[in-house]
Coordinates of C-alpha atoms and ligand atoms in Angstrom, one line a residue:
M1 CA 26.2 -15.6 -14.4
P2 CA 30.0 -15.6 -14.9
F3 CA 30.8 -12.6 -12.6
E4 CA 30.2 -11.9 -9.0
P5 CA 26.9 -10.1 -8.6
R6 CA 26.8 -6.6 -7.2
T7 CA 23.4 -7.3 -5.6
W8 CA 22.0 -10.6 -4.6
L9 CA 19.3 -12.2 -2.6
E10 CA 20.1 -14.9 0.0
I11 CA 17.3 -17.4 0.6
D12 CA 17.6 -19.4 3.8
L13 CA 15.6 -22.6 3.3
H14 CA 15.9 -23.5 7.1
C15 CA 13.9 -20.3 7.9
F16 CA 10.9 -21.7 5.9
E17 CA 10.8 -24.7 8.2
H18 CA 10.9 -22.5 11.3
N19 CA 8.1 -20.3 10.0
L20 CA 6.0 -23.3 9.0
A21 CA 6.4 -24.7 12.5
Q22 CA 5.1 -21.3 13.9
V23 CA 2.1 -21.6 11.6
R24 CA 1.4 -25.1 12.7
S25 CA 1.5 -24.2 16.4
R26 CA -1.2 -21.5 15.7
A27 CA -3.3 -23.5 13.2
R28 CA -4.1 -26.3 15.7
S29 CA -5.4 -29.2 13.5
A30 CA -6.2 -27.2 10.4
S31 CA -4.6 -28.1 7.1
I32 CA -1.9 -25.7 6.1
M33 CA -2.3 -24.3 2.6
S34 CA 1.0 -22.5 2.0
V35 CA 0.5 -19.5 -0.3
I36 CA 3.3 -19.4 -2.8
K37 CA 1.7 -17.1 -5.3
A38 CA 3.5 -14.4 -7.2
N39 CA 6.6 -16.5 -7.6
A40 CA 6.5 -17.2 -3.8
Y41 CA 6.3 -13.5 -2.9
G42 CA 9.4 -13.0 -5.0
H43 CA 11.5 -15.7 -3.4
G44 CA 11.3 -18.1 -6.3
I45 CA 8.5 -20.7 -6.5
A46 CA 10.8 -23.7 -6.9
L47 CA 12.8 -22.7 -3.7
A48 CA 9.6 -22.1 -1.7
A49 CA 8.2 -25.5 -2.8
K50 CA 11.4 -27.1 -1.5
G51 CA 11.6 -25.1 1.7
L52 CA 7.9 -25.6 2.4
A53 CA 7.8 -29.2 1.2
S54 CA 6.1 -30.4 4.4
S55 CA 3.0 -28.1 3.8
D56 CA -0.3 -30.0 3.6
E57 CA -1.2 -28.2 0.4
F58 CA -0.4 -25.1 -1.7
A59 CA -2.1 -22.0 -3.1
V60 CA -0.9 -20.1 -6.2
T61 CA -2.2 -17.3 -8.3
D62 CA -3.1 -19.2 -11.5
L63 CA -2.8 -22.4 -13.5
N64 CA 0.6 -21.5 -14.9
E65 CA 2.1 -21.4 -11.4
A66 CA 0.1 -24.6 -10.5
C67 CA 1.6 -26.3 -13.6
T68 CA 5.1 -25.2 -12.6
L69 CA 4.6 -26.9 -9.2
R70 CA 3.4 -30.1 -10.8
E71 CA 6.4 -30.1 -13.2
L72 CA 8.6 -29.7 -10.1
G73 CA 7.1 -32.9 -8.8
V74 CA 4.9 -31.3 -6.1
G75 CA 2.3 -33.9 -5.2
Q76 CA 0.1 -32.0 -2.7
A77 CA -3.3 -30.5 -3.6
I78 CA -2.9 -27.1 -5.2
T79 CA -5.5 -24.3 -5.2
T80 CA -5.5 -21.5 -7.7
L81 CA -6.8 -18.3 -6.0
S82 CA -7.8 -16.3 -9.1
A83 CA -7.7 -16.9 -12.8
Y84 CA -9.9 -16.7 -15.8
Y85 CA -10.9 -20.3 -16.9
D86 CA -11.8 -22.0 -20.1
K87 CA -12.5 -25.7 -20.9
T88 CA -8.8 -26.6 -21.3
D89 CA -8.2 -25.1 -17.9
L90 CA -11.0 -27.2 -16.3
D91 CA -9.7 -30.4 -17.9
Y92 CA -6.1 -29.7 -16.7
A93 CA -7.3 -28.8 -13.2
A94 CA -9.5 -32.0 -12.9
S95 CA -6.7 -34.3 -14.2
E96 CA -3.9 -32.7 -12.0
N97 CA -5.9 -32.4 -8.8
I98 CA -5.9 -28.6 -8.9
Q99 CA -8.7 -26.9 -7.0
L100 CA -10.2 -23.9 -8.7
T101 CA -11.6 -20.9 -6.9
V102 CA -15.1 -20.0 -8.3
Y103 CA -16.1 -16.3 -7.7
D104 CA -17.9 -15.2 -10.8
A105 CA -21.2 -16.3 -12.5
S106 CA -19.4 -16.8 -15.8
Q107 CA -17.3 -19.6 -14.2
I108 CA -20.4 -21.5 -13.1
E109 CA -21.8 -21.3 -16.6
L110 CA -18.6 -22.6 -18.0
I111 CA -18.5 -25.6 -15.6
E112 CA -22.2 -26.3 -16.3
N113 CA -21.5 -26.4 -20.1
T114 CA -18.3 -28.4 -20.0
K115 CA -18.1 -32.2 -20.0
L116 CA -15.1 -33.4 -17.9
S117 CA -13.5 -36.8 -17.7
K118 CA -12.9 -36.3 -13.9
P119 CA -14.9 -34.1 -11.5
L120 CA -13.5 -30.9 -10.0
S121 CA -12.9 -29.9 -6.4
I122 CA -13.7 -26.2 -6.1
W123 CA -13.6 -23.4 -3.6
L124 CA -16.6 -21.1 -3.6
K125 CA -15.4 -17.7 -2.8
V126 CA -17.8 -15.6 -0.7
D127 CA -17.3 -11.9 -0.3
T128 CA -18.0 -11.3 3.4
G129 CA -16.7 -7.7 3.2
M130 CA -13.4 -7.7 1.4
G131 CA -15.1 -6.1 -1.6
R132 CA -13.1 -7.9 -4.2
L133 CA -13.7 -11.4 -5.6
G134 CA -16.6 -13.5 -4.5
F135 CA -20.3 -13.9 -4.3
N136 CA -22.3 -11.9 -1.8
E137 CA -23.9 -13.6 1.1
N138 CA -27.4 -13.4 -0.4
E139 CA -26.2 -15.1 -3.7
V140 CA -24.7 -18.1 -2.0
A141 CA -27.9 -20.2 -1.8
S142 CA -28.6 -20.2 -5.6
V143 CA -24.9 -20.5 -6.5
F144 CA -24.3 -23.4 -4.1
A145 CA -27.4 -25.2 -5.4
R146 CA -26.3 -24.9 -9.0
L147 CA -22.8 -26.2 -8.4
N148 CA -24.0 -28.9 -6.1
A149 CA -26.3 -30.3 -8.8
L150 CA -23.4 -30.8 -11.2
E151 CA -21.7 -34.2 -11.8
Q152 CA -18.6 -32.1 -12.9
V153 CA -18.3 -30.9 -9.3
H154 CA -16.9 -33.4 -6.8
S155 CA -16.7 -31.1 -3.7
I156 CA -17.4 -27.5 -2.7
G157 CA -15.3 -25.7 -0.1
L158 CA -16.1 -22.3 1.4
L159 CA -13.4 -19.7 1.0
S160 CA -13.4 -16.0 2.2
H161 CA -10.8 -13.4 2.9
L162 CA -10.4 -10.7 5.6
A163 CA -10.0 -7.1 4.7
N164 CA -8.5 -5.8 8.0
A165 CA -6.8 -8.7 9.6
D166 CA -3.6 -6.8 10.0
D167 CA -5.4 -4.8 12.7
P168 CA -6.8 -7.2 15.2
S169 CA -8.7 -4.4 17.0
N170 CA -10.7 -3.4 13.9
A171 CA -14.4 -4.1 14.4
Y172 CA -14.8 -5.0 10.7
N173 CA -13.2 -8.3 11.5
Q174 CA -16.1 -9.3 13.7
L175 CA -18.6 -8.3 10.9
Q176 CA -16.8 -10.6 8.5
F177 CA -16.6 -13.4 11.1
M178 CA -20.4 -13.2 11.6
S179 CA -21.2 -13.1 7.9
L180 CA -19.0 -16.1 7.3
K181 CA -20.4 -18.0 10.2
R182 CA -24.0 -17.5 8.8
V183 CA -22.9 -18.9 5.4
S184 CA -20.9 -21.6 7.0
D185 CA -23.8 -22.9 9.0
R186 CA -26.4 -22.8 6.2
F187 CA -24.7 -25.2 3.7
K188 CA -22.9 -28.5 3.7
W189 CA -19.4 -27.5 2.8
Q190 CA -16.6 -30.0 2.2
R191 CA -14.1 -27.7 3.8
R192 CA -14.0 -24.1 5.0
S193 CA -11.1 -21.6 4.9
L194 CA -10.8 -18.0 6.1
L195 CA -7.5 -17.1 7.8
N196 CA -4.4 -15.6 6.1
S197 CA -1.2 -14.9 8.2
A198 CA -2.6 -11.9 10.0
G199 CA -5.8 -13.8 10.9
L200 CA -3.7 -16.6 12.3
C201 CA -1.8 -14.2 14.4
H202 CA -4.8 -12.9 16.3
T203 CA -6.9 -15.1 18.5
S204 CA -9.6 -15.6 15.9
P205 CA -12.4 -17.9 16.9
L206 CA -12.7 -19.3 13.4
I207 CA -9.7 -21.4 12.4
Y208 CA -11.9 -23.7 10.3
D209 CA -10.4 -26.6 8.3
V210 CA -7.8 -24.9 6.2
V211 CA -5.6 -21.9 6.9
R212 CA -3.8 -19.9 4.1
P213 CA -0.6 -18.3 5.4
G214 CA 1.6 -16.4 3.1
I215 CA 3.7 -13.6 4.4
M216 CA 4.6 -15.2 7.7
L217 CA 6.1 -18.2 6.0
Y218 CA 8.6 -15.8 4.4
G219 CA 9.3 -14.4 7.9
A220 CA 7.8 -11.0 7.8
S221 CA 5.2 -9.7 10.2
P222 CA 1.6 -9.6 9.0
L223 CA 0.4 -7.3 11.8
L224 CA 0.7 -3.5 11.9
G225 CA 3.2 -2.3 14.5
K226 CA 4.6 -5.8 15.1
T227 CA 8.0 -7.0 13.9
S228 CA 8.9 -10.5 12.8
Q229 CA 10.9 -10.8 16.0
D230 CA 7.8 -10.0 18.1
L231 CA 6.1 -13.0 16.4
D232 CA 9.2 -15.3 16.4
L233 CA 9.4 -15.4 12.6
A234 CA 12.7 -15.8 10.7
P235 CA 13.2 -13.7 7.5
V236 CA 13.8 -16.1 4.6
M237 CA 15.2 -13.4 2.3
T238 CA 18.1 -11.2 2.8
L239 CA 18.9 -8.6 0.1
K240 CA 22.6 -7.8 0.0
A241 CA 24.8 -5.5 -2.1
R242 CA 28.4 -4.4 -2.4
V243 CA 29.8 -1.1 -1.3
L244 CA 31.0 0.6 -4.6
S245 CA 32.7 3.6 -3.1
V246 CA 33.5 5.4 0.2
K247 CA 34.2 9.1 0.3
Q248 CA 34.3 12.2 2.5
I249 CA 31.7 14.9 1.8
K250 CA 31.8 18.4 3.0
A251 CA 29.1 20.2 4.9
G252 CA 26.7 21.8 2.4
A253 CA 27.4 19.2 -0.4
K254 CA 24.3 17.8 -2.2
I255 CA 23.6 14.1 -2.7
G256 CA 21.7 12.4 -5.6
Y257 CA 19.1 13.4 -8.2
G258 CA 17.2 16.6 -7.5
S259 CA 20.0 17.6 -5.1
D260 CA 17.4 17.6 -2.3
Y261 CA 19.6 16.2 0.4
V262 CA 22.2 18.6 1.7
C263 CA 24.9 17.4 4.2
K264 CA 24.6 19.2 7.4
S265 CA 28.2 18.5 8.4
D266 CA 31.3 16.9 7.0
T267 CA 30.2 13.3 6.4
E268 CA 31.6 10.0 5.2
V269 CA 29.3 8.3 2.8
A270 CA 29.2 4.9 1.0
I271 CA 27.6 4.3 -2.4
I272 CA 25.8 1.0 -2.4
A273 CA 25.1 -1.2 -5.5
C274 CA 21.3 -1.4 -5.1
G275 CA 18.7 0.9 -6.6
Y276 CA 15.2 0.8 -8.0
G277 CA 16.5 -1.3 -10.9
D278 CA 16.8 -4.0 -8.3
G279 CA 13.5 -3.3 -6.6
Y280 CA 14.6 -0.9 -4.0
P281 CA 11.8 1.7 -3.5
R282 CA 12.6 5.1 -4.9
R283 CA 10.4 6.9 -2.5
V284 CA 12.0 6.3 0.9
A285 CA 12.3 8.6 3.9
G286 CA 14.3 7.3 6.8
A287 CA 15.4 4.0 5.4
R288 CA 18.5 2.3 6.6
V289 CA 21.0 -0.4 5.6
V290 CA 23.4 -2.3 7.8
I291 CA 27.2 -2.3 7.1
N292 CA 29.6 -4.2 9.5
D293 CA 26.7 -4.3 12.1
Q294 CA 26.3 -0.6 11.9
V295 CA 23.0 0.9 11.0
C296 CA 23.5 3.5 8.2
P297 CA 20.8 5.9 7.1
V298 CA 20.0 6.3 3.3
L299 CA 20.7 9.8 2.1
G300 CA 18.9 11.5 -0.8
R301 CA 17.0 9.8 -3.6
P302 CA 17.7 6.2 -4.6
S303 CA 18.7 6.0 -8.3
M304 CA 18.4 3.0 -10.6
D305 CA 21.6 1.2 -9.6
M306 CA 22.7 2.9 -6.4
I307 CA 21.8 4.4 -3.0
T308 CA 24.1 6.6 -0.9
V309 CA 24.3 6.1 2.9
D310 CA 26.0 7.8 5.8
T311 CA 28.6 5.3 7.0
I312 CA 28.4 6.5 10.7
G313 CA 31.8 5.1 11.6
S314 CA 31.1 1.6 10.3
N315 CA 34.6 1.4 8.7
A316 CA 32.8 0.7 5.4
A317 CA 35.3 -0.2 2.7
V318 CA 34.9 -0.8 -1.0
G319 CA 33.7 -4.4 -1.6
D320 CA 32.0 -4.7 1.9
T321 CA 28.5 -6.1 2.0
A322 CA 25.6 -4.0 2.9
I323 CA 22.4 -5.6 4.2
I324 CA 19.6 -3.9 2.4
W325 CA 16.9 -5.8 4.2
G326 CA 16.3 -9.2 5.8
K327 CA 18.3 -10.7 8.7
H328 CA 19.7 -8.0 11.0
N329 CA 17.7 -5.3 9.1
P330 CA 14.0 -5.9 9.2
I331 CA 12.2 -5.5 5.9
E332 CA 9.3 -4.0 7.8
E333 CA 11.4 -0.9 8.5
T334 CA 12.2 -0.2 4.8
A335 CA 8.6 -0.9 4.0
L336 CA 7.5 1.7 6.5
A337 CA 10.1 4.2 5.3
A338 CA 8.7 3.7 1.7
N339 CA 5.1 4.0 2.9
T340 CA 4.4 0.5 1.7
I341 CA 4.3 -3.1 3.0
S342 CA 6.9 -5.9 3.0
Y343 CA 4.8 -7.8 0.4
E344 CA 5.4 -5.1 -2.2
L345 CA 9.1 -4.9 -1.5
M346 CA 9.5 -8.7 -1.7
T347 CA 7.5 -9.1 -5.0
G348 CA 9.2 -6.1 -6.5
I349 CA 12.8 -7.5 -6.5
T350 CA 13.8 -7.6 -10.1
N351 CA 15.1 -10.4 -12.3
R352 CA 18.7 -9.1 -12.4
V353 CA 19.1 -9.9 -8.7
E354 CA 20.6 -13.3 -8.3
R355 CA 18.9 -15.7 -5.9
R356 CA 21.3 -17.7 -3.8
V357 CA 20.3 -20.5 -1.5
I358 CA 21.9 -20.8 1.8
N359 CA 21.4 -23.7 4.3
Ligands
PLP1 C1 -2.4 -13.8 -0.7 C2 -3.5 -14.5 -0.1 C3 -3.4 -15.2 1.2 C4 -2.1 -15.1 2.0 O1 -2.1 -13.8 2.6 P1 -0.9 -13.4 3.6 O2 -1.3 -12.0 4.1 O3 0.3 -13.3 2.8 O4 -0.8 -14.4 4.7 C5 -4.4 -15.9 1.7 N1 -5.6 -15.9 1.0 C6 -5.8 -15.3 -0.2 C7 -7.1 -15.4 -0.9 C8 -4.8 -14.5 -0.7 O5 -5.0 -13.9 -1.9

């Protein structure tokens, strides 16, 4: 882009390494499958592949993302977590060492009916309580037997996902652990994988062979009520925007669409070049940005290109940089103020926001 951006995203590649080291220290000897689905949680899949290059393997959403990684020269094993497959997909996956997740009877039929030049490595997804993709515990015996009989299938791994891992005290975790343990013990699996970031951050007894961290690699906390600082994670992304205008507002003046914010006293405000057109959540209550090290509350409704903040004596001037979230302004706080999670904010950053690599 020829002009200086009004809003930009800084991606600190060093932070990826720090967070990966945190994962390694928790994962003991398990293989680390870095989850870089959804364009690496909005960070850019090419940047994440670079920052996380020392991962043992990767997971992505679908074969298009897997293909992007192979084109970037990524040599590690890649797993696709969810996709609809046809014969072309199976051929590509087999030839490019891409491991497919099998969670639906139609996929087994497809594999049975397809001749392949090379056999596939697959993950069998078992629904131990997530209530989403995967076979139920009582279906595993027949499904495993069918797949195990095929020469098209080279190895079968066991994959499952926790529904309440963000809350370590939730008893549902134990139910899922027990279901998975039963399935794990009954069959001869090549590899087993259960834990995402949140699972890795409690003292789960079931680390298994492969762990699948996502959010913690990007430096956000996976646990309710814990910050990235509590867990010694470093935010990879920092969303920044320019101050467009600074002005004095009288008590009683209204701010933004709907005029539902009324200034209680004479106030200095700054208008910041970031809005829902950049991925800033429109429904926030109590969100804050940081200008010149000063925390500044967001006032009124965010609009498409702008938010308004109380400068609170930050000496904000036109052209200054506001930290919308990231380093020095935890994304978890804006997520909480918007009644959502950091994942949604990260993946919601729009295309017009320029990604800049630092470090
Ligand atoms: C997204 C995803 C992960 C990573 O989850 P985080 O909470 O980001 O660590 C792991 N496993 C599966 C199946 C996923 O879909």
